[in-house]
Short mmCIF file of C-alpha atoms in Angstrom, two decimals:
data_model
loop_
_atom_site.label_atom_id
_atom_site.label_comp_id
_atom_site.label_asym_id
_atom_site.label_seq_id
_atom_site.Cartn_x
_atom_site.Cartn_y
_atom_site.Cartn_z
CA MET A 1 -16.47 -20.78 0.01
CA ASP A 2 -19.38 -22.56 1.67
CA LEU A 3 -19.48 -21.16 5.11
CA SER A 4 -22.98 -22.75 5.95
CA THR A 5 -21.59 -26.20 7.25
CA LEU A 6 -19.33 -24.62 9.86
CA SER A 7 -20.01 -25.66 13.49
CA LEU A 8 -19.96 -23.28 16.20
CA GLY A 9 -16.73 -24.82 17.61
CA GLN A 10 -15.22 -24.37 14.23
CA TYR A 11 -16.17 -20.64 13.80
CA THR A 12 -14.83 -20.10 17.40
CA PHE A 13 -11.66 -21.81 16.45
CA VAL A 14 -11.19 -19.93 13.37
CA GLN A 15 -11.90 -16.46 15.11
CA ASN A 16 -9.27 -17.41 17.81
CA ALA A 17 -6.73 -17.94 15.05
CA PHE A 18 -7.44 -14.57 13.64
CA SER A 19 -7.06 -12.88 16.82
CA PHE A 20 -4.03 -14.72 17.63
CA GLY A 21 -2.64 -13.75 14.25
CA LEU A 22 -3.46 -10.04 15.03
CA ALA A 23 -1.72 -10.20 18.54
CA VAL A 24 1.24 -11.78 16.96
CA MET A 25 1.71 -9.35 14.40
CA ALA A 26 1.38 -6.22 16.55
CA ALA A 27 3.85 -7.57 18.97
CA ALA A 28 6.28 -8.51 16.43
CA THR A 29 5.85 -4.83 14.98
CA LEU A 30 6.59 -3.37 18.24
CA PHE A 31 9.51 -5.57 19.09
CA LEU A 32 11.21 -4.79 15.82
CA TRP A 33 10.59 -0.92 15.93
CA PHE A 34 11.84 -1.15 19.63
CA SER A 35 15.03 -3.08 18.31
CA ARG A 36 15.86 -0.59 15.60
CA SER A 37 18.56 1.13 18.19
CA HIS A 38 20.33 -2.23 18.61
CA VAL A 39 21.37 -2.45 15.17
CA ALA A 40 23.98 -0.16 13.06
CA PRO A 41 22.48 2.64 10.98
CA ALA A 42 23.14 0.83 7.84
CA TYR A 43 20.61 -2.05 8.75
CA ARG A 44 17.71 0.31 10.31
CA MET A 45 15.64 0.48 7.21
CA ALA A 46 15.80 -3.52 7.04
CA ILE A 47 14.23 -3.40 10.59
CA THR A 48 11.93 -0.77 9.97
CA ILE A 49 10.46 -2.34 6.88
CA SER A 50 10.32 -5.73 8.69
CA GLY A 51 7.93 -3.91 11.29
CA LEU A 52 6.01 -2.46 8.71
CA VAL A 53 5.35 -5.80 7.24
CA THR A 54 3.96 -7.11 10.33
CA ALA A 55 2.18 -3.88 11.07
CA ILE A 56 0.32 -4.07 7.76
CA ALA A 57 -0.46 -7.79 8.53
CA ALA A 58 -1.97 -6.76 11.99
CA TYR A 59 -4.16 -4.24 10.43
CA HIS A 60 -5.50 -6.88 7.77
CA TYR A 61 -6.05 -9.58 10.68
CA LEU A 62 -8.15 -7.05 12.26
CA GLN A 63 -10.27 -6.49 9.05
CA ILE A 64 -10.39 -10.29 8.29
CA MET A 65 -11.51 -10.86 11.93
CA LEU A 66 -14.20 -8.41 11.74
CA SER A 67 -15.44 -9.28 8.37
CA TRP A 68 -15.52 -13.06 9.80
CA GLU A 69 -17.60 -11.96 12.77
CA ALA A 70 -20.09 -10.02 10.42
CA ALA A 71 -20.46 -13.31 8.09
CA PHE A 72 -21.86 -15.31 11.15
CA SER A 73 -24.27 -14.80 13.69
CA ALA A 74 -24.29 -16.97 16.96
CA VAL A 75 -27.39 -15.51 18.72
CA GLY A 76 -29.32 -18.24 20.22
CA GLY A 77 -26.21 -20.71 20.62
CA THR A 78 -26.43 -21.94 17.08
CA LEU A 79 -24.46 -20.66 14.10
CA GLU A 80 -26.06 -19.07 11.11
CA VAL A 81 -24.57 -17.07 8.23
CA THR A 82 -25.82 -13.54 7.96
CA GLY A 83 -25.29 -13.63 4.08
CA TYR A 84 -22.62 -10.74 4.59
CA PRO A 85 -19.72 -12.21 2.47
CA PHE A 86 -16.61 -13.21 4.35
CA ASN A 87 -13.94 -10.80 2.53
CA GLN A 88 -11.17 -13.36 1.84
CA ALA A 89 -9.71 -10.72 -0.45
CA TYR A 90 -8.36 -8.80 2.60
CA ARG A 91 -5.38 -11.29 2.44
CA TYR A 92 -4.70 -10.60 -1.31
CA VAL A 93 -4.71 -6.66 -0.28
CA ASP A 94 -2.45 -7.44 2.42
CA TRP A 95 0.10 -9.76 0.30
CA LEU A 96 0.09 -7.27 -2.57
CA LEU A 97 2.08 -4.85 -0.08
CA THR A 98 3.52 -7.12 2.16
CA VAL A 99 5.01 -9.91 -0.17
CA PRO A 100 7.37 -7.73 -2.04
CA LEU A 101 8.45 -5.91 1.13
CA LEU A 102 9.69 -9.30 2.76
CA LEU A 103 11.95 -9.66 -0.19
CA VAL A 104 13.17 -6.18 0.22
CA GLU A 105 13.92 -6.74 3.93
CA LEU A 106 15.97 -9.63 2.82
CA ILE A 107 17.98 -7.84 0.24
CA LEU A 108 18.43 -4.69 2.57
CA VAL A 109 20.00 -6.62 5.39
CA MET A 110 22.31 -8.17 2.87
CA ARG A 111 23.56 -4.54 2.35
CA LEU A 112 24.61 -5.19 -1.56
CA SER A 113 25.90 -2.35 -3.53
CA LYS A 114 23.35 0.32 -4.09
CA SER A 115 22.75 -0.63 -7.97
CA GLU A 116 22.41 -4.39 -6.75
CA THR A 117 19.87 -3.36 -3.98
CA VAL A 118 17.72 -1.29 -6.55
CA SER A 119 17.69 -3.81 -9.29
CA LYS A 120 17.00 -6.68 -7.02
CA SER A 121 14.26 -4.98 -5.22
CA VAL A 122 12.62 -4.02 -8.45
CA THR A 123 12.74 -7.54 -9.94
CA LEU A 124 12.11 -9.70 -7.09
CA GLY A 125 9.46 -7.14 -5.62
CA GLY A 126 7.87 -6.61 -9.09
CA ALA A 127 7.67 -10.42 -9.58
CA ALA A 128 6.05 -10.73 -6.14
CA ALA A 129 3.70 -8.16 -6.72
CA LEU A 130 2.51 -9.71 -10.20
CA MET A 131 2.45 -13.31 -8.51
CA ILE A 132 -0.42 -11.97 -6.23
CA VAL A 133 -2.29 -9.85 -8.80
CA LEU A 134 -2.37 -12.92 -11.14
CA GLY A 135 -3.82 -15.05 -8.25
CA TYR A 136 -6.81 -12.54 -7.40
CA PRO A 137 -8.99 -13.32 -10.42
CA GLY A 138 -8.80 -17.22 -9.49
CA GLU A 139 -9.62 -16.59 -5.97
CA VAL A 140 -12.73 -14.49 -6.55
CA SER A 141 -13.95 -16.85 -9.23
CA GLU A 142 -16.63 -19.61 -8.75
CA ASP A 143 -15.44 -21.23 -11.91
CA ALA A 144 -12.86 -24.20 -11.41
CA GLY A 145 -11.29 -23.47 -14.92
CA THR A 146 -10.79 -20.02 -14.34
CA ARG A 147 -9.21 -20.74 -10.75
CA PHE A 148 -6.61 -23.26 -12.28
CA THR A 149 -5.82 -20.85 -15.26
CA PHE A 150 -4.91 -17.95 -12.81
CA TRP A 151 -2.86 -20.56 -10.42
CA VAL A 152 -0.82 -21.74 -13.39
CA LEU A 153 -0.07 -17.98 -14.36
CA SER A 154 0.59 -16.99 -10.85
CA MET A 155 3.14 -19.63 -10.46
CA ILE A 156 5.26 -18.31 -13.29
CA PRO A 157 6.56 -15.62 -11.06
CA PHE A 158 6.59 -17.71 -7.91
CA ILE A 159 9.04 -20.07 -9.62
CA TYR A 160 10.98 -17.19 -10.82
CA ILE A 161 11.48 -15.91 -7.22
CA VAL A 162 11.97 -19.48 -5.88
CA TYR A 163 14.73 -19.76 -8.49
CA GLN A 164 16.19 -16.19 -7.62
CA LEU A 165 16.54 -17.11 -4.04
CA VAL A 166 17.85 -20.52 -4.28
CA VAL A 167 20.28 -19.85 -7.07
CA GLY A 168 20.36 -16.05 -7.96
CA LEU A 169 21.31 -15.00 -4.50
CA LYS A 170 24.06 -17.70 -4.12
CA GLY A 171 26.88 -15.38 -5.16
CA SER A 172 25.62 -12.63 -2.95
CA ILE A 173 25.21 -14.87 -0.04
CA SER A 174 28.89 -16.35 -0.41
CA LYS A 175 30.15 -12.75 0.02
CA GLN A 176 28.28 -12.44 3.47
CA PRO A 177 30.40 -12.64 6.64
CA GLU A 178 30.64 -16.10 7.71
CA ASN A 179 28.89 -15.70 11.11
CA VAL A 180 25.67 -14.96 9.37
CA ARG A 181 26.01 -16.95 6.09
CA GLY A 182 23.82 -19.87 7.61
CA LEU A 183 21.22 -17.47 8.81
CA ILE A 184 20.70 -15.70 5.46
CA ASN A 185 20.52 -18.95 3.75
CA GLY A 186 17.92 -20.00 6.73
CA ALA A 187 15.94 -16.82 6.03
CA ALA A 188 15.73 -17.59 2.20
CA THR A 189 14.68 -21.06 2.67
CA LEU A 190 12.12 -19.90 5.22
CA VAL A 191 10.64 -17.92 2.34
CA VAL A 192 10.51 -20.43 0.10
CA VAL A 193 9.11 -23.33 2.46
CA SER A 194 6.51 -21.12 4.09
CA TRP A 195 5.36 -19.49 0.67
CA LEU A 196 5.08 -23.18 -0.79
CA PHE A 197 1.90 -23.44 1.60
CA TYR A 198 -0.36 -20.79 -0.34
CA PRO A 199 -0.35 -22.17 -3.79
CA LEU A 200 -1.06 -25.62 -2.27
CA VAL A 201 -4.22 -24.27 -0.25
CA TYR A 202 -5.25 -22.28 -3.48
CA LEU A 203 -5.77 -25.67 -4.94
CA PHE A 204 -7.99 -27.01 -2.13
CA PRO A 205 -11.44 -26.35 -3.92
CA LEU A 206 -10.24 -27.85 -7.22
CA ILE A 207 -9.58 -31.25 -5.62
CA GLY A 208 -12.80 -31.15 -3.51
CA LEU A 209 -11.77 -29.91 -0.23
CA THR A 210 -14.87 -28.03 1.05
CA GLY A 211 -16.98 -27.88 4.01
CA GLY A 212 -16.65 -26.37 7.45
CA ALA A 213 -13.40 -28.78 8.14
CA ALA A 214 -11.72 -27.46 4.84
CA VAL A 215 -12.55 -23.79 5.72
CA THR A 216 -11.17 -24.20 9.11
CA ALA A 217 -7.93 -25.92 7.94
CA VAL A 218 -7.62 -23.07 5.28
CA GLU A 219 -7.88 -20.22 7.48
CA VAL A 220 -5.91 -21.61 10.43
CA GLY A 221 -3.28 -22.56 7.81
CA TYR A 222 -2.93 -19.35 6.10
CA THR A 223 -2.50 -17.76 9.55
CA ILE A 224 0.18 -20.10 10.67
CA ALA A 225 1.92 -19.56 7.41
CA ASP A 226 1.81 -15.74 7.52
CA ILE A 227 3.12 -15.97 11.13
CA VAL A 228 6.25 -17.73 9.94
CA ALA A 229 6.52 -15.73 6.83
CA LYS A 230 6.43 -12.43 8.54
CA ALA A 231 6.78 -12.33 12.27
CA VAL A 232 9.39 -15.22 12.40
CA PHE A 233 11.10 -14.13 9.13
CA GLY A 234 11.39 -10.45 10.71
CA ILE A 235 12.91 -11.79 13.95
CA LEU A 236 15.30 -13.74 11.67
CA ILE A 237 16.17 -10.63 9.86
CA LEU A 238 16.73 -8.62 13.11
CA THR A 239 19.04 -11.34 14.12
CA ILE A 240 21.07 -11.03 11.14
CA ALA A 241 21.18 -7.29 11.36
CA MET A 242 22.19 -7.53 14.97
CA ARG A 243 24.94 -10.21 14.18
CA LYS A 244 26.15 -7.97 11.24
CA SER A 245 26.47 -4.98 13.31
CA GLU A 246 28.17 -6.42 16.11
CA ALA A 247 30.82 -7.92 13.47
CA GLU A 248 31.40 -4.53 11.99
CA GLY A 249 31.95 -3.05 15.42
CA ASN A 250 29.06 -0.56 15.56
CA SER A 251 26.39 -2.30 17.35
CA MET B 1 -23.49 9.10 -8.49
CA ASP B 2 -25.94 6.15 -9.03
CA LEU B 3 -24.71 3.33 -6.71
CA SER B 4 -28.07 1.12 -7.39
CA THR B 5 -26.42 -0.72 -10.25
CA LEU B 6 -23.28 -2.00 -8.45
CA SER B 7 -22.78 -5.55 -8.23
CA LEU B 8 -21.88 -7.35 -5.19
CA GLY B 9 -18.13 -8.13 -6.75
CA GLN B 10 -17.77 -4.54 -7.61
CA TYR B 11 -18.83 -3.43 -4.22
CA THR B 12 -16.27 -5.76 -2.62
CA PHE B 13 -13.48 -4.82 -5.14
CA VAL B 14 -14.01 -1.17 -4.20
CA GLN B 15 -13.92 -1.72 -0.59
CA ASN B 16 -10.70 -3.47 -1.10
CA ALA B 17 -9.31 -0.50 -3.12
CA PHE B 18 -10.19 1.61 -0.08
CA SER B 19 -8.72 -0.69 2.27
CA PHE B 20 -5.50 -0.90 0.28
CA GLY B 21 -5.42 2.80 0.15
CA LEU B 22 -5.66 3.18 3.81
CA ALA B 23 -3.00 0.40 4.44
CA VAL B 24 -0.52 2.17 1.96
CA MET B 25 -0.83 5.49 3.03
CA ALA B 26 -0.43 4.33 6.72
CA ALA B 27 2.55 2.24 6.08
CA ALA B 28 3.94 5.21 4.04
CA THR B 29 3.54 7.47 6.88
CA LEU B 30 5.43 5.24 9.36
CA PHE B 31 8.21 4.69 6.70
CA LEU B 32 8.66 8.18 5.91
CA TRP B 33 8.93 9.36 9.68
CA PHE B 34 11.07 6.51 10.68
CA SER B 35 13.53 7.60 7.72
CA ARG B 36 13.67 11.26 8.95
CA SER B 37 16.85 10.12 10.96
CA HIS B 38 18.45 9.17 7.66
CA VAL B 39 18.61 12.68 6.21
CA ALA B 40 20.39 15.74 6.94
CA PRO B 41 18.45 18.45 9.27
CA ALA B 42 18.00 20.60 6.40
CA TYR B 43 15.60 18.14 4.86
CA ARG B 44 13.74 16.80 7.79
CA MET B 45 11.00 19.24 7.31
CA ALA B 46 10.34 17.75 3.81
CA ILE B 47 10.24 14.19 5.12
CA THR B 48 7.98 15.41 8.03
CA ILE B 49 5.47 16.89 5.48
CA SER B 50 5.54 13.86 3.15
CA GLY B 51 4.66 11.75 6.10
CA LEU B 52 1.89 14.40 6.98
CA VAL B 53 0.29 13.91 3.47
CA THR B 54 -0.01 10.15 3.62
CA ALA B 55 -1.35 10.59 7.42
CA ILE B 56 -4.04 12.71 6.19
CA ALA B 57 -4.77 10.48 3.21
CA ALA B 58 -4.61 7.51 5.44
CA TYR B 59 -7.28 9.00 7.92
CA HIS B 60 -9.62 9.86 4.78
CA TYR B 61 -9.45 6.64 3.39
CA LEU B 62 -10.77 5.21 6.48
CA GLN B 63 -13.60 7.89 6.40
CA ILE B 64 -14.21 7.07 2.83
CA MET B 65 -14.13 3.14 3.50
CA LEU B 66 -16.55 3.64 6.25
CA SER B 67 -18.95 5.78 4.28
CA TRP B 68 -18.96 3.30 1.33
CA GLU B 69 -19.78 0.41 3.92
CA ALA B 70 -22.70 2.57 5.12
CA ALA B 71 -24.01 3.23 1.84
CA PHE B 72 -24.61 -0.66 1.14
CA SER B 73 -26.18 -3.60 3.06
CA ALA B 74 -25.10 -7.08 1.59
CA VAL B 75 -27.16 -8.78 4.21
CA GLY B 76 -28.86 -12.09 2.64
CA GLY B 77 -25.86 -12.10 -0.10
CA THR B 78 -27.44 -9.69 -2.36
CA LEU B 79 -26.02 -6.05 -2.45
CA GLU B 80 -28.70 -3.26 -1.64
CA VAL B 81 -28.07 0.52 -1.38
CA THR B 82 -29.21 1.54 2.27
CA GLY B 83 -30.01 5.15 1.06
CA TYR B 84 -27.28 6.55 3.31
CA PRO B 85 -25.30 8.84 0.82
CA PHE B 86 -21.66 7.77 -0.21
CA ASN B 87 -19.59 10.85 0.83
CA GLN B 88 -17.33 11.49 -2.29
CA ALA B 89 -16.51 14.97 -0.63
CA TYR B 90 -14.21 13.55 1.69
CA ARG B 91 -11.94 13.27 -1.25
CA TYR B 92 -12.01 17.22 -1.48
CA VAL B 93 -11.42 17.58 2.27
CA ASP B 94 -8.31 15.70 1.76
CA TRP B 95 -7.12 17.38 -1.52
CA LEU B 96 -7.67 20.78 0.14
CA LEU B 97 -5.04 19.74 2.76
CA THR B 98 -2.86 17.32 1.01
CA VAL B 99 -2.44 18.97 -2.60
CA PRO B 100 -1.01 22.33 -1.49
CA LEU B 101 1.56 20.33 0.83
CA LEU B 102 2.76 17.89 -1.91
CA LEU B 103 4.01 21.17 -3.73
CA VAL B 104 5.69 22.36 -0.47
CA GLU B 105 7.43 18.90 -0.14
CA LEU B 106 9.05 19.41 -3.50
CA ILE B 107 9.92 22.76 -2.77
CA LEU B 108 11.44 22.19 0.45
CA VAL B 109 13.60 19.40 -0.73
CA MET B 110 14.74 21.56 -3.34
CA ARG B 111 16.46 24.02 -0.51
CA LEU B 112 15.81 27.12 -2.46
CA SER B 113 16.72 30.44 -0.74
CA LYS B 114 14.32 31.49 1.97
CA SER B 115 12.56 33.91 0.09
CA GLU B 116 12.07 31.81 -2.87
CA THR B 117 10.92 28.89 -0.65
CA VAL B 118 8.22 31.30 1.06
CA SER B 119 7.11 32.81 -2.25
CA LYS B 120 6.85 29.42 -4.41
CA SER B 121 5.04 27.77 -1.38
CA VAL B 122 2.43 30.72 -1.20
CA THR B 123 1.95 30.97 -4.83
CA LEU B 124 1.70 27.24 -5.88
CA GLY B 125 0.20 26.16 -2.46
CA GLY B 126 -2.40 28.88 -2.96
CA ALA B 127 -3.10 27.99 -6.62
CA ALA B 128 -3.48 24.23 -5.53
CA ALA B 129 -5.95 25.15 -2.80
CA LEU B 130 -7.96 27.37 -5.01
CA MET B 131 -8.07 24.57 -7.65
CA ILE B 132 -9.53 22.25 -5.21
CA VAL B 133 -12.03 24.81 -3.84
CA LEU B 134 -13.42 25.41 -7.68
CA GLY B 135 -13.81 21.79 -8.24
CA TYR B 136 -16.06 21.05 -5.42
CA PRO B 137 -19.23 23.00 -6.19
CA GLY B 138 -19.25 21.18 -9.75
CA GLU B 139 -18.57 17.90 -8.12
CA VAL B 140 -21.73 18.09 -5.69
CA SER B 141 -23.76 19.61 -8.32
CA GLU B 142 -26.25 17.23 -10.24
CA ASP B 143 -26.44 19.97 -13.01
CA ALA B 144 -24.19 19.30 -16.08
CA GLY B 145 -23.76 22.89 -16.99
CA THR B 146 -22.40 23.71 -13.53
CA ARG B 147 -20.17 20.66 -13.29
CA PHE B 148 -18.65 21.79 -16.45
CA THR B 149 -18.36 25.44 -15.51
CA PHE B 150 -16.45 24.64 -12.49
CA TRP B 151 -14.32 22.26 -14.27
CA VAL B 152 -13.21 25.09 -16.43
CA LEU B 153 -12.61 27.37 -13.55
CA SER B 154 -10.54 24.81 -11.62
CA MET B 155 -8.46 24.24 -14.63
CA ILE B 156 -7.08 27.53 -14.49
CA PRO B 157 -5.02 27.41 -11.40
CA PHE B 158 -4.10 23.72 -12.38
CA ILE B 159 -2.64 24.92 -15.70
CA TYR B 160 -0.89 27.62 -13.77
CA ILE B 161 0.53 24.93 -11.39
CA VAL B 162 1.64 22.70 -14.54
CA TYR B 163 3.51 25.62 -16.12
CA GLN B 164 5.22 26.60 -12.95
CA LEU B 165 6.39 22.96 -12.76
CA VAL B 166 7.44 22.43 -16.15
CA VAL B 167 8.77 25.75 -16.84
CA GLY B 168 8.79 27.98 -13.77
CA LEU B 169 11.08 25.51 -11.65
CA LYS B 170 13.30 24.76 -14.74
CA GLY B 171 16.10 27.43 -13.21
CA SER B 172 15.88 26.29 -9.92
CA ILE B 173 16.20 22.55 -10.98
CA SER B 174 19.38 23.36 -13.16
CA LYS B 175 20.81 24.71 -9.97
CA GLN B 176 20.35 21.16 -7.94
CA PRO B 177 23.35 18.99 -7.71
CA GLU B 178 23.76 16.41 -10.59
CA ASN B 179 23.18 13.64 -8.94
CA VAL B 180 19.48 14.49 -7.89
CA ARG B 181 18.67 16.39 -11.08
CA GLY B 182 16.95 13.43 -12.85
CA LEU B 183 15.06 12.57 -9.61
CA ILE B 184 13.63 16.32 -9.16
CA ASN B 185 12.60 16.40 -12.68
CA GLY B 186 11.19 13.08 -12.27
CA ALA B 187 9.23 14.22 -9.09
CA ALA B 188 7.89 17.30 -11.00
CA THR B 189 6.90 15.05 -13.97
CA LEU B 190 5.26 12.56 -11.44
CA VAL B 191 3.00 15.49 -10.12
CA VAL B 192 1.96 16.50 -13.49
CA VAL B 193 0.99 13.20 -14.88
CA SER B 194 -0.59 11.64 -11.75
CA TRP B 195 -2.51 14.91 -11.53
CA LEU B 196 -3.92 14.67 -14.95
CA PHE B 197 -6.05 11.89 -13.90
CA TYR B 198 -8.19 14.04 -11.59
CA PRO B 199 -9.74 16.34 -13.95
CA LEU B 200 -10.33 13.55 -16.48
CA VAL B 201 -12.40 11.52 -14.10
CA TYR B 202 -14.39 14.58 -12.97
CA LEU B 203 -15.59 14.55 -16.62
CA PHE B 204 -17.05 11.01 -16.45
CA PRO B 205 -20.48 11.84 -15.80
CA LEU B 206 -20.71 14.37 -18.46
CA ILE B 207 -19.90 12.03 -21.19
CA GLY B 208 -22.12 9.49 -19.94
CA LEU B 209 -20.12 7.02 -18.09
CA THR B 210 -22.49 6.04 -15.22
CA GLY B 211 -23.33 2.55 -13.66
CA GLY B 212 -21.63 0.21 -11.63
CA ALA B 213 -18.53 -0.23 -13.91
CA ALA B 214 -18.19 3.55 -14.22
CA VAL B 215 -18.31 4.08 -10.42
CA THR B 216 -15.77 1.04 -9.79
CA ALA B 217 -13.34 2.56 -12.39
CA VAL B 218 -13.63 6.05 -10.81
CA GLU B 219 -13.07 5.01 -7.21
CA VAL B 220 -10.17 2.70 -8.13
CA GLY B 221 -8.77 4.79 -10.24
CA TYR B 222 -8.74 7.81 -7.96
CA THR B 223 -7.24 5.40 -5.22
CA ILE B 224 -4.39 4.37 -7.56
CA ALA B 225 -3.62 8.28 -8.47
CA ASP B 226 -3.67 9.15 -4.67
CA ILE B 227 -1.15 6.34 -3.95
CA VAL B 228 1.10 7.66 -7.01
CA ALA B 229 0.75 11.27 -5.86
CA LYS B 230 1.31 10.89 -2.45
CA ALA B 231 2.87 7.69 -1.25
CA VAL B 232 5.27 7.09 -4.31
CA PHE B 233 5.67 10.73 -4.51
CA GLY B 234 6.81 10.90 -0.90
CA ILE B 235 9.27 7.83 -1.25
CA LEU B 236 10.94 9.92 -4.30
CA ILE B 237 11.31 13.03 -1.95
CA LEU B 238 12.77 10.93 0.38
CA THR B 239 15.25 9.27 -2.05
CA ILE B 240 16.23 12.97 -3.38
CA ALA B 241 16.57 14.08 0.78
CA MET B 242 18.99 11.25 1.11
CA ARG B 243 21.11 11.44 -2.04
CA LYS B 244 21.43 15.04 -1.24
CA SER B 245 22.35 14.41 2.41
CA GLU B 246 24.93 12.09 1.37
CA ALA B 247 26.39 14.43 -1.47
CA GLU B 248 26.66 17.30 1.23
CA GLY B 249 28.49 14.76 3.67
CA ASN B 250 25.96 14.53 6.47
CA SER B 251 23.72 11.70 5.99
#
């Protein structure tokens, strides 16, 4: 990533996006954990994990923001790179933890049988972790061929997850109470749509999108995608859990 | 430990591993403490301690990460050692506290008689503390003979603990309810297998494994072993406690 072409305005804009990401994730965490008492005990673990995901993301947005600040110096009113590398990989560390947990949230709120919960958590969570691990070597490589190879490898578990969410969960979703079926379908769709952003951005350097504007677009884009995939998704899971608790008569 | 041969990529990778360790331990702590309400009162102390172990580890991963950052300077895009020593000994401070507590977790979740709980906690916890104390002088010594001597001394309590877990606990495990016997055996095996990693790594400098790749392997390896021995083990203890609470009719 070539940071030297960034303008001071672009630097500040990205900095603000990271700070916004941190604030949203931390606020979502507190909101979700305060709301645990509004759902039936059977759904509390789903809400605990939803808040854990945003808490982990808040920590990583703090780290990303500090790394961003360390990579630049604005003393004297002009932007200069310090040579200290901007650690983009904090995102991977975050995803390795949060992406499997996001799928576990969805599985837990569906309240499937114990064996289904475990088997789906293991297969979907495992596929998600594999997807992130396979993306990392390409992200840190300077070689376009390596980047593309690991993109392809990483897409295999990605497509498996999309298939499971769109087709594999259909049977389980149809058994959900009618008042939440639409919401659960919506949550599965939200995962698929918001996740599509990541492999797309991964390809940017390969198609020649570099320079200050591209860096700004990537960082702000990732931040928006993270907010949708984690905070908005978490609130959706909470809504589903509240409706199900109400329908089951113990909210 | 010779840090001067590390590449910038290796430095960043280890940094990410430490940050990952911190995030996992902190997340596991919150998850375990939130889950206390899902187990019967008799098992809550086991879960409290499981969360304490990961909380102590989270604090030490923060310290290790900061010490790692202070040992290097990446200004100008190339990695240089600052001369500020990387404080590997934070690991020993951590283990001195957490390793005895890990054994106490396992003993508490078994819900033995009061006298057995106390006697096993004292002997196993004491042996674990002795093992760590005996390892420390060898770890900080530059002399190969001293390192090896304290490795041997430290292995005596280690072997005693392994023997107790594999043979000594057999009688108590056979008295556990059938639905958790496999899990408790699994937890004891997890301790033995994940702990085997530490004495092995301790020997690395003696067999000539040094340089950037060895430092990276040791630090990332310790981090993975810690995550398995503390966070994964803690979740296993929680699962056992939840199943036992359920079977005893007060979840």
